[in-house]
PDB file of C-alpha atoms in Angstrom:
ATOM      1  CA  MET A   1      98.399 170.732 126.282  1.00  0.00           C
ATOM      2  CA  GLN A   2      97.058 170.151 122.749  1.00  0.00           C
ATOM      3  CA  THR A   3      99.740 167.541 122.111  1.00  0.00           C
ATOM      4  CA  VAL A   4      98.766 165.723 125.305  1.00  0.00           C
ATOM      5  CA  ILE A   5      95.113 165.689 124.220  1.00  0.00           C
ATOM      6  CA  VAL A   6      96.129 164.379 120.779  1.00  0.00           C
ATOM      7  CA  ALA A   7      98.201 161.627 122.405  1.00  0.00           C
ATOM      8  CA  LEU A   8      95.372 160.555 124.729  1.00  0.00           C
ATOM      9  CA  ALA A   9      92.745 160.571 121.966  1.00  0.00           C
ATOM     10  CA  ALA A  10      95.013 158.562 119.664  1.00  0.00           C
ATOM     11  CA  TYR A  11      95.799 156.111 122.472  1.00  0.00           C
ATOM     12  CA  PHE A  12      92.108 155.374 123.029  1.00  0.00           C
ATOM     13  CA  ILE A  13      91.542 154.976 119.279  1.00  0.00           C
ATOM     14  CA  GLY A  14      94.428 152.518 119.143  1.00  0.00           C
ATOM     15  CA  SER A  15      93.191 150.626 122.195  1.00  0.00           C
ATOM     16  CA  THR A  16      90.064 149.395 120.385  1.00  0.00           C
ATOM     17  CA  PRO A  17      90.578 145.568 120.358  1.00  0.00           C
ATOM     18  CA  PHE A  18      89.266 144.589 116.940  1.00  0.00           C
ATOM     19  CA  ALA A  19      90.505 140.990 117.248  1.00  0.00           C
ATOM     20  CA  VAL A  20      88.304 140.448 120.293  1.00  0.00           C
ATOM     21  CA  ILE A  21      85.368 142.466 118.929  1.00  0.00           C
ATOM     22  CA  VAL A  22      85.346 140.693 115.548  1.00  0.00           C
ATOM     23  CA  SER A  23      85.758 137.258 117.145  1.00  0.00           C
ATOM     24  CA  ARG A  24      82.856 137.815 119.511  1.00  0.00           C
ATOM     25  CA  ALA A  25      80.649 139.224 116.755  1.00  0.00           C
ATOM     26  CA  MET A  26      81.313 136.153 114.608  1.00  0.00           C
ATOM     27  CA  GLY A  27      80.855 133.655 117.431  1.00  0.00           C
ATOM     28  CA  LEU A  28      84.529 132.649 117.523  1.00  0.00           C
ATOM     29  CA  GLU A  29      86.683 131.831 120.503  1.00  0.00           C
ATOM     30  CA  ASP A  30      88.553 134.690 122.163  1.00  0.00           C
ATOM     31  CA  PRO A  31      91.930 134.886 120.326  1.00  0.00           C
ATOM     32  CA  ARG A  32      93.691 135.359 123.645  1.00  0.00           C
ATOM     33  CA  LYS A  33      92.832 131.735 124.521  1.00  0.00           C
ATOM     34  CA  TYR A  34      94.578 129.911 121.678  1.00  0.00           C
ATOM     35  CA  GLY A  35      97.679 129.974 119.512  1.00  0.00           C
ATOM     36  CA  SER A  36     100.038 132.723 120.563  1.00  0.00           C
ATOM     37  CA  GLY A  37      97.345 134.338 122.703  1.00  0.00           C
ATOM     38  CA  ASN A  38      97.931 137.533 120.759  1.00  0.00           C
ATOM     39  CA  PRO A  39      94.814 139.613 119.903  1.00  0.00           C
ATOM     40  CA  GLY A  40      95.859 140.273 116.317  1.00  0.00           C
ATOM     41  CA  ALA A  41      95.002 139.235 112.771  1.00  0.00           C
ATOM     42  CA  THR A  42      97.650 136.508 112.447  1.00  0.00           C
ATOM     43  CA  ASN A  43      96.395 134.707 115.539  1.00  0.00           C
ATOM     44  CA  VAL A  44      92.735 135.176 114.565  1.00  0.00           C
ATOM     45  CA  LEU A  45      93.590 133.419 111.295  1.00  0.00           C
ATOM     46  CA  ARG A  46      94.400 130.331 113.388  1.00  0.00           C
ATOM     47  CA  SER A  47      90.694 130.145 114.254  1.00  0.00           C
ATOM     48  CA  GLY A  48      90.135 129.005 110.661  1.00  0.00           C
ATOM     49  CA  SER A  49      88.132 132.093 109.727  1.00  0.00           C
ATOM     50  CA  LYS A  50      89.880 134.092 107.020  1.00  0.00           C
ATOM     51  CA  LYS A  51      87.041 136.613 107.064  1.00  0.00           C
ATOM     52  CA  ALA A  52      87.576 137.327 110.762  1.00  0.00           C
ATOM     53  CA  ALA A  53      91.310 137.686 110.236  1.00  0.00           C
ATOM     54  CA  ILE A  54      90.835 140.101 107.331  1.00  0.00           C
ATOM     55  CA  LEU A  55      88.334 142.207 109.275  1.00  0.00           C
ATOM     56  CA  THR A  56      90.717 142.311 112.235  1.00  0.00           C
ATOM     57  CA  LEU A  57      93.610 143.310 109.974  1.00  0.00           C
ATOM     58  CA  ILE A  58      91.609 146.122 108.382  1.00  0.00           C
ATOM     59  CA  GLY A  59      90.308 147.380 111.720  1.00  0.00           C
ATOM     60  CA  ASP A  60      93.741 147.390 113.346  1.00  0.00           C
ATOM     61  CA  ALA A  61      95.320 149.170 110.373  1.00  0.00           C
ATOM     62  CA  LEU A  62      92.557 151.775 110.189  1.00  0.00           C
ATOM     63  CA  LYS A  63      93.138 152.707 113.835  1.00  0.00           C
ATOM     64  CA  GLY A  64      96.601 153.968 112.981  1.00  0.00           C
ATOM     65  CA  THR A  65      95.494 155.638 109.765  1.00  0.00           C
ATOM     66  CA  ALA A  66      92.503 157.342 111.419  1.00  0.00           C
ATOM     67  CA  ALA A  67      94.574 158.775 114.271  1.00  0.00           C
ATOM     68  CA  VAL A  68      97.083 160.385 111.910  1.00  0.00           C
ATOM     69  CA  LEU A  69      94.514 161.669 109.408  1.00  0.00           C
ATOM     70  CA  LEU A  70      92.338 163.062 112.201  1.00  0.00           C
ATOM     71  CA  ALA A  71      95.290 164.992 113.638  1.00  0.00           C
ATOM     72  CA  ARG A  72      96.013 166.397 110.198  1.00  0.00           C
ATOM     73  CA  ALA A  73      92.352 167.260 109.573  1.00  0.00           C
ATOM     74  CA  LEU A  74      92.245 169.225 112.833  1.00  0.00           C
ATOM     75  CA  ALA A  75      95.575 170.953 112.197  1.00  0.00           C
ATOM     76  CA  GLU A  76      94.097 174.278 111.062  1.00  0.00           C
ATOM     77  CA  PRO A  77      91.220 174.679 113.546  1.00  0.00           C
ATOM     78  CA  LEU A  78      93.258 173.490 116.542  1.00  0.00           C
ATOM     79  CA  GLY A  79      96.685 174.734 115.517  1.00  0.00           C
ATOM     80  CA  LEU A  80      98.197 171.263 115.339  1.00  0.00           C
ATOM     81  CA  THR A  81     101.423 170.500 113.484  1.00  0.00           C
ATOM     82  CA  GLU A  82     102.872 167.519 111.665  1.00  0.00           C
ATOM     83  CA  ASN A  83     104.710 166.750 114.899  1.00  0.00           C
ATOM     84  CA  ASP A  84     101.292 166.256 116.500  1.00  0.00           C
ATOM     85  CA  ALA A  85     100.348 163.889 113.669  1.00  0.00           C
ATOM     86  CA  ALA A  86     103.472 161.867 114.440  1.00  0.00           C
ATOM     87  CA  VAL A  87     102.518 161.828 118.125  1.00  0.00           C
ATOM     88  CA  ALA A  88      99.035 160.624 117.157  1.00  0.00           C
ATOM     89  CA  GLY A  89     100.554 157.829 115.104  1.00  0.00           C
ATOM     90  CA  ILE A  90     102.845 156.463 117.776  1.00  0.00           C
ATOM     91  CA  PHE A  91     100.209 156.705 120.521  1.00  0.00           C
ATOM     92  CA  ALA A  92      97.630 154.897 118.382  1.00  0.00           C
ATOM     93  CA  PHE A  93     100.256 152.176 117.954  1.00  0.00           C
ATOM     94  CA  LEU A  94     100.971 152.105 121.703  1.00  0.00           C
ATOM     95  CA  GLY A  95      97.241 151.938 122.361  1.00  0.00           C
ATOM     96  CA  HIS A  96      97.060 148.734 120.348  1.00  0.00           C
ATOM     97  CA  VAL A  97     100.104 147.200 122.041  1.00  0.00           C
ATOM     98  CA  PHE A  98      99.036 148.260 125.552  1.00  0.00           C
ATOM     99  CA  SER A  99      95.258 148.402 125.211  1.00  0.00           C
ATOM    100  CA  VAL A 100      93.458 149.961 128.155  1.00  0.00           C
ATOM    101  CA  PHE A 101      90.454 147.775 127.288  1.00  0.00           C
ATOM    102  CA  LEU A 102      92.509 144.569 127.621  1.00  0.00           C
ATOM    103  CA  ARG A 103      94.285 145.425 130.877  1.00  0.00           C
ATOM    104  CA  PHE A 104      97.212 146.807 128.873  1.00  0.00           C
ATOM    105  CA  GLN A 105      97.783 143.433 127.182  1.00  0.00           C
ATOM    106  CA  GLY A 106      97.268 144.172 123.490  1.00  0.00           C
ATOM    107  CA  GLY A 107      98.577 142.928 120.165  1.00  0.00           C
ATOM    108  CA  LYS A 108     102.025 143.225 118.684  1.00  0.00           C
ATOM    109  CA  GLY A 109     101.138 146.262 116.584  1.00  0.00           C
ATOM    110  CA  VAL A 110     102.135 145.222 113.067  1.00  0.00           C
ATOM    111  CA  ALA A 111      98.861 146.173 111.352  1.00  0.00           C
ATOM    112  CA  THR A 112      98.429 149.382 113.346  1.00  0.00           C
ATOM    113  CA  ALA A 113     102.002 150.444 112.574  1.00  0.00           C
ATOM    114  CA  ALA A 114     101.330 149.758 108.891  1.00  0.00           C
ATOM    115  CA  GLY A 115      98.253 151.986 109.044  1.00  0.00           C
ATOM    116  CA  VAL A 116     100.285 154.757 110.645  1.00  0.00           C
ATOM    117  CA  LEU A 117     103.034 154.483 108.036  1.00  0.00           C
ATOM    118  CA  LEU A 118     100.586 154.530 105.130  1.00  0.00           C
ATOM    119  CA  ALA A 119      98.964 157.684 106.502  1.00  0.00           C
ATOM    120  CA  MET A 120     102.374 159.241 107.084  1.00  0.00           C
ATOM    121  CA  SER A 121     103.609 158.482 103.569  1.00  0.00           C
ATOM    122  CA  PRO A 122     101.900 156.130 101.107  1.00  0.00           C
ATOM    123  CA  LEU A 123     105.262 155.494  99.431  1.00  0.00           C
ATOM    124  CA  ALA A 124     107.256 154.739 102.592  1.00  0.00           C
ATOM    125  CA  GLY A 125     104.365 152.758 104.019  1.00  0.00           C
ATOM    126  CA  GLY A 126     103.864 150.890 100.755  1.00  0.00           C
ATOM    127  CA  LEU A 127     107.529 149.911 100.559  1.00  0.00           C
ATOM    128  CA  THR A 128     107.409 148.704 104.150  1.00  0.00           C
ATOM    129  CA  LEU A 129     104.347 146.596 103.357  1.00  0.00           C
ATOM    130  CA  ALA A 130     106.082 145.250 100.258  1.00  0.00           C
ATOM    131  CA  THR A 131     108.991 144.184 102.485  1.00  0.00           C
ATOM    132  CA  TRP A 132     106.583 142.404 104.820  1.00  0.00           C
ATOM    133  CA  LEU A 133     104.817 140.686 101.917  1.00  0.00           C
ATOM    134  CA  LEU A 134     108.046 139.546 100.257  1.00  0.00           C
ATOM    135  CA  VAL A 135     109.388 137.955 103.437  1.00  0.00           C
ATOM    136  CA  ALA A 136     105.975 136.480 104.362  1.00  0.00           C
ATOM    137  CA  LEU A 137     105.537 134.846 100.950  1.00  0.00           C
ATOM    138  CA  THR A 138     109.116 133.588 100.938  1.00  0.00           C
ATOM    139  CA  THR A 139     109.265 132.176 104.459  1.00  0.00           C
ATOM    140  CA  ARG A 140     105.577 131.886 105.491  1.00  0.00           C
ATOM    141  CA  TYR A 141     106.624 133.249 108.887  1.00  0.00           C
ATOM    142  CA  SER A 142     104.560 136.284 109.894  1.00  0.00           C
ATOM    143  CA  SER A 143     107.021 137.107 112.651  1.00  0.00           C
ATOM    144  CA  ALA A 144     110.019 137.102 110.283  1.00  0.00           C
ATOM    145  CA  ALA A 145     108.095 139.375 107.921  1.00  0.00           C
ATOM    146  CA  ALA A 146     107.228 141.728 110.781  1.00  0.00           C
ATOM    147  CA  LEU A 147     110.850 141.907 111.913  1.00  0.00           C
ATOM    148  CA  ALA A 148     112.074 142.623 108.386  1.00  0.00           C
ATOM    149  CA  ALA A 149     109.462 145.362 107.976  1.00  0.00           C
ATOM    150  CA  ALA A 150     110.387 146.832 111.376  1.00  0.00           C
ATOM    151  CA  LEU A 151     114.019 147.112 110.291  1.00  0.00           C
ATOM    152  CA  ALA A 152     113.125 148.552 106.892  1.00  0.00           C
ATOM    153  CA  ALA A 153     110.550 151.124 108.038  1.00  0.00           C
ATOM    154  CA  PRO A 154     112.959 153.632 109.659  1.00  0.00           C
ATOM    155  CA  VAL A 155     115.198 153.497 106.572  1.00  0.00           C
ATOM    156  CA  PHE A 156     112.320 154.224 104.187  1.00  0.00           C
ATOM    157  CA  THR A 157     111.035 156.967 106.488  1.00  0.00           C
ATOM    158  CA  HIS A 158     114.434 158.633 106.748  1.00  0.00           C
ATOM    159  CA  LEU A 159     114.972 158.529 102.974  1.00  0.00           C
ATOM    160  CA  LEU A 160     111.473 159.497 101.842  1.00  0.00           C
ATOM    161  CA  VAL A 161     109.999 161.668 104.610  1.00  0.00           C
ATOM    162  CA  SER A 162     111.759 164.911 105.536  1.00  0.00           C
ATOM    163  CA  SER A 163     110.704 164.892 109.173  1.00  0.00           C
ATOM    164  CA  VAL A 164     112.755 164.268 112.282  1.00  0.00           C
ATOM    165  CA  SER A 165     109.597 163.650 114.324  1.00  0.00           C
ATOM    166  CA  TRP A 166     108.338 160.992 111.898  1.00  0.00           C
ATOM    167  CA  THR A 167     111.728 159.294 111.734  1.00  0.00           C
ATOM    168  CA  ALA A 168     111.859 159.226 115.546  1.00  0.00           C
ATOM    169  CA  ALA A 169     108.298 157.892 115.753  1.00  0.00           C
ATOM    170  CA  THR A 170     109.060 155.144 113.244  1.00  0.00           C
ATOM    171  CA  ILE A 171     112.229 154.131 115.067  1.00  0.00           C
ATOM    172  CA  ALA A 172     110.266 153.971 118.342  1.00  0.00           C
ATOM    173  CA  MET A 173     107.511 151.827 116.801  1.00  0.00           C
ATOM    174  CA  SER A 174     110.087 149.507 115.235  1.00  0.00           C
ATOM    175  CA  ALA A 175     111.906 149.103 118.544  1.00  0.00           C
ATOM    176  CA  VAL A 176     108.660 148.161 120.316  1.00  0.00           C
ATOM    177  CA  LEU A 177     107.720 145.773 117.497  1.00  0.00           C
ATOM    178  CA  ILE A 178     111.041 143.974 117.752  1.00  0.00           C
ATOM    179  CA  TRP A 179     110.736 143.793 121.542  1.00  0.00           C
ATOM    180  CA  ARG A 180     107.180 142.410 121.253  1.00  0.00           C
ATOM    181  CA  HIS A 181     108.523 139.691 118.949  1.00  0.00           C
ATOM    182  CA  LYS A 182     111.280 138.539 121.307  1.00  0.00           C
ATOM    183  CA  ASP A 183     109.583 135.180 121.914  1.00  0.00           C
ATOM    184  CA  ASN A 184     109.054 134.736 118.173  1.00  0.00           C
ATOM    185  CA  ILE A 185     112.750 135.402 117.610  1.00  0.00           C
ATOM    186  CA  SER A 186     113.620 132.643 120.073  1.00  0.00           C
ATOM    187  CA  ARG A 187     111.233 130.220 118.335  1.00  0.00           C
ATOM    188  CA  LEU A 188     112.578 131.167 114.903  1.00  0.00           C
ATOM    189  CA  ILE A 189     116.113 130.407 116.064  1.00  0.00           C
ATOM    190  CA  ALA A 190     114.947 127.096 117.570  1.00  0.00           C
ATOM    191  CA  GLY A 191     112.943 126.207 114.434  1.00  0.00           C
ATOM    192  CA  LYS A 192     109.698 126.022 116.410  1.00  0.00           C
ATOM    193  CA  GLU A 193     107.859 129.072 115.073  1.00  0.00           C
ATOM    194  CA  SER A 194     104.393 128.488 113.568  1.00  0.00           C
ATOM    195  CA  ARG A 195     103.920 129.355 109.912  1.00  0.00           C
ATOM    196  CA  ILE A 196     101.127 131.501 108.499  1.00  0.00           C
ATOM    197  CA  GLY A 197      97.891 129.532 108.311  1.00  0.00           C
ATOM    198  CA  ALA A 198      98.827 126.968 110.961  1.00  0.00           C
ATOM    199  CA  LYS A 199      95.866 125.576 112.891  1.00  0.00           C
ATOM    200  CA  LYS A 200      95.171 126.937 116.353  1.00  0.00           C
ATOM    201  CA  LYS A 201      96.441 125.314 119.521  1.00  0.00           C
ATOM    202  CA  GLU A 202      95.488 125.973 123.100  1.00  0.00           C
ATOM    203  CA  ASN A 203      97.393 128.832 124.682  1.00  0.00           C
ATOM    204  CA  VAL A 204      99.490 127.368 127.445  1.00  0.00           C
TER     205      VAL A 204
END
């Protein structure tokens, strides 16, 4: 029962749609109405506001970090385990991807997954972020960077974190990330994918 409560609490934390909240607070157009239509930092950047994109990125990442750290902080008083922390991490991620506040149409989960990984293991999470950054700077394709990081994350977790539950959680998050980027993969293959910093277009 405690694990179920942890999962539900983490899901609601992850469901908080920072892209929409930040955009509204700053008087910007709803990110679901332009570009990729994705309520995430990369699409918010297409609004032309770097500040909004950065705030969205931080908020989305902190959701994942907060869920894991909260589960760990409550471990002793509630009898939670590291397995529960892993459950919190993946459900915070799923909350972002399938946000209850956005009719289960959330973002792709890159920033939230990064927050989860950094809370899980600063080293494994840091190496995953380094992978994302290297590919992003080299190609200027956020989607290609996300896919590379998704493939690298389970490897780093397996090598650096002695936990079957965390390895399983990371594999699950990576699988969902790759699935959520299926349209990006098609555009990358066709040479039609937008690069980081491209101006917004109407979502059609």
